[in-house]
């Protein structure tokens, strides 16, 4: 019976798999054509013939290579027509395969109409624009040249017009400010176009494919862009110049004339703000001289605005960073060791394998003049990286060292790590404050260097003490995220970090901790002016615990161990099972604004110790200590790409990190609603692992038999520590009825002694709230409490002084149904409720009546009561006769909607409850 069922399943599968499948002719070329061909075959369609271009310089087109490997009939016609008339032998050969549909993913040849119309279902074509806009062969170029805000592609039914046939399917995407032909194609047009071609064929097979006539309204046709007509007109506004350059990047390449020589421009982006200092450069036709800066070549438009170009390519094909225009002379060659000479010969063989049309690879052989194309660049880079594990190479390196001799010199320097000795270039924002000059990086940190955001956007970061602007900070884009993730992935897969001896990795983390300690006063000062943290607290906790965290996890690097496991088959065959713990890969970290540096340390130290690489997004309002940390990581010797830091918005940067397919885990600290959205995005994208530390409403129960002095002191700390901007803050105090009034009286008495003021003043107890929007939210929170009938005993108002200061606040008579009893304030607001004398189980029920479970606390001298209550409180951490006592060796995390996963300590994946006991029970 089971066998019959299995046979039925197989029969059903075969029928289902092969129903509504077509016999296809693929007419076209390129890697795009190859991918469409391969994916259609995977879907069960039968490709009866592939019609592509002849071999070039002895090399077959990628589509032909794939088809010949599969045994699919391949035809390589130089042309289909002569003097406008079909060639009969070619048409007959085509008809012989008996195709039911022609699929034309990318075709550079003119195909006769008696071929187009021959199959039962006709022919479909892919076109990289949203038709009827940008008909013609240079559609992608013109999408960018004309500054379109949307790009996309169309799959249409072929007719006798030029890209005029009825539409079958269209897809579109937003154009990023600095998209190039390459980035737009690689990000969207290529991967989504493949999917759309396969979907279109299936729609035809199922009889569901539409034929929507193209309208002529908004139709446009632009000519083919070639090198001869790609010269940039510099006598126009900067944005038009930028669009022209990126609209030709990489093919055919926009060019201008510098010192009588044609120079092609690559990597354009609009410049937000003033240009860095540099050396002027006269450029033919420009409204004013360009400036060669450390960031690239700055060009000015007629409107006075500017753009920056990253790379230049000369007539001989050599490409250089634009920043090195005046120092681009030949550098002295390095003498190769015997081992390096052997590697050079292996690489010579690689060149020979790619340039099969060249009889011998000489030192002067030019890669591109010998016929290499862009796919050959990718192959060369990947083969060299495969032969020489650990060497850092990118496609751009080939363009900058085009002859074999130059390539070997570049390769050897890269292999020796000589490139890494180049001094880190940092544009600092400086400030004389706290009896020192603090130097603050403000740009994105990607692949070991600081750089402007791709779109050159910036935003102001504000000092909450007085509302003044500290400096402008780069506002990262989606493109910056993609580059940072690519750098982290490259560093993980091919860099030294993952393969490094764990003890050596620990040494680097120890060195990083030492540097943080060396700069602790500067870090604490930056933390204070950026987040409003009282300087003494910033020094001890924000920075001090960050240093401790890195030292603690540095010690774990060589202690991450697997297990040996007894199994039934151990004897007599002496089988053995063992486990090994390995890093995940690229991790993303999104941190909050209340402890900017400490949350960075909590999340990233363990991640790095395990051998992962990371992309970190600091909170938009507090980015500065994270960027200073990035600077120190370079000084510590952390390899390029291991740490990447992107300031910007959570909606853009955070969302892209959640969606990115190359990220394997995301750690987030923030609100519960955002945590839910992140978890959903991580699941839908690639099922990446997630750890979440979310909202809290931590209950603190104070019994009448407590040590009153300690309960008052610690109770105030539980609420007002770090201005109440504390994830484990006691969001609600339950005070036993018999001591309630005395407790409140003593708390108010102590609040009146607190000094509110400049966080850099060593005598200040209470600094400003982190930012204006948060202060406004806290004031609204207090208004709601009053309206619902709670008693405002103290505070509830903004302090009458510049900045974002709020009075420490106390509410009593708070009933369980009230908003302030249920929702977190995340500020200096003590919310107090009474409970009846001796009603232990009743107050426990009220304390646990929340969807949160991050922390909790109890004050009592009765050890039995303390253990009874702490075991029944539903929270990740229970403080007994103390509060806020976290330590790097103790795991930290929440229950319920406060999240899951643990920071700190040696954590194992299981439900974990942490008890923190104070002395004096």
mmCIF file with all atom_site columns, C-alpha atoms in Angstrom, residues 258-259 278-282 290-293 297 312 314 320-329:
data_model
loop_
_atom_site.group_PDB
_atom_site.id
_atom_site.type_symbol
_atom_site.label_atom_id
_atom_site.label_alt_id
_atom_site.label_comp_id
_atom_site.label_asym_id
_atom_site.label_entity_id
_atom_site.label_seq_id
_atom_site.pdbx_PDB_ins_code
_atom_site.Cartn_x
_atom_site.Cartn_y
_atom_site.Cartn_z
_atom_site.occupancy
_atom_site.B_iso_or_equiv
_atom_site.pdbx_formal_charge
_atom_site.auth_seq_id
_atom_site.auth_comp_id
_atom_site.auth_asym_id
_atom_site.auth_atom_id
_atom_site.pdbx_PDB_model_num
ATOM 1  C CA . UNK A 1 258 ? 42.324 67.332 -18.812 1.00 0.00 ? 258 UNK A CA 1
ATOM 2  C CA . UNK A 1 259 ? 45.752 68.597 -19.899 1.00 0.00 ? 259 UNK A CA 1
ATOM 3  C CA . UNK A 1 278 ? 42.881 70.360 -2.206  1.00 0.00 ? 278 UNK A CA 1
ATOM 4  C CA . UNK A 1 279 ? 44.837 71.276 -5.322  1.00 0.00 ? 279 UNK A CA 1
ATOM 5  C CA . UNK A 1 280 ? 43.116 73.068 -8.246  1.00 0.00 ? 280 UNK A CA 1
ATOM 6  C CA . UNK A 1 281 ? 42.925 71.363 -11.646 1.00 0.00 ? 281 UNK A CA 1
ATOM 7  C CA . UNK A 1 282 ? 42.031 73.073 -14.919 1.00 0.00 ? 282 UNK A CA 1
ATOM 8  C CA . UNK A 1 290 ? 38.122 71.397 -10.257 1.00 0.00 ? 290 UNK A CA 1
ATOM 9  C CA . UNK A 1 291 ? 39.774 70.536 -6.946  1.00 0.00 ? 291 UNK A CA 1
ATOM 10 C CA . UNK A 1 292 ? 41.690 67.302 -6.298  1.00 0.00 ? 292 UNK A CA 1
ATOM 11 C CA . UNK A 1 293 ? 40.918 66.472 -2.666  1.00 0.00 ? 293 UNK A CA 1
ATOM 12 C CA . UNK A 1 297 ? 37.983 65.254 -7.883  1.00 0.00 ? 297 UNK A CA 1
ATOM 13 C CA . UNK A 1 312 ? 39.718 58.505 -13.322 1.00 0.00 ? 312 UNK A CA 1
ATOM 14 C CA . UNK A 1 314 ? 43.279 57.538 -18.843 1.00 0.00 ? 314 UNK A CA 1
ATOM 15 C CA . UNK A 1 320 ? 43.513 55.661 -10.588 1.00 0.00 ? 320 UNK A CA 1
ATOM 16 C CA . UNK A 1 321 ? 41.720 57.126 -7.566  1.00 0.00 ? 321 UNK A CA 1
ATOM 17 C CA . UNK A 1 322 ? 40.943 60.725 -8.482  1.00 0.00 ? 322 UNK A CA 1
ATOM 18 C CA . UNK A 1 323 ? 42.434 61.796 -5.151  1.00 0.00 ? 323 UNK A CA 1
ATOM 19 C CA . UNK A 1 324 ? 45.852 60.656 -6.433  1.00 0.00 ? 324 UNK A CA 1
ATOM 20 C CA . UNK A 1 325 ? 45.812 62.558 -9.718  1.00 0.00 ? 325 UNK A CA 1
ATOM 21 C CA . UNK A 1 326 ? 48.865 64.634 -8.819  1.00 0.00 ? 326 UNK A CA 1
ATOM 22 C CA . UNK A 1 327 ? 50.734 61.654 -7.359  1.00 0.00 ? 327 UNK A CA 1
ATOM 23 C CA . UNK A 1 328 ? 49.914 59.061 -9.995  1.00 0.00 ? 328 UNK A CA 1
ATOM 24 C CA . UNK A 1 329 ? 53.440 58.615 -11.292 1.00 0.00 ? 329 UNK A CA 1
#
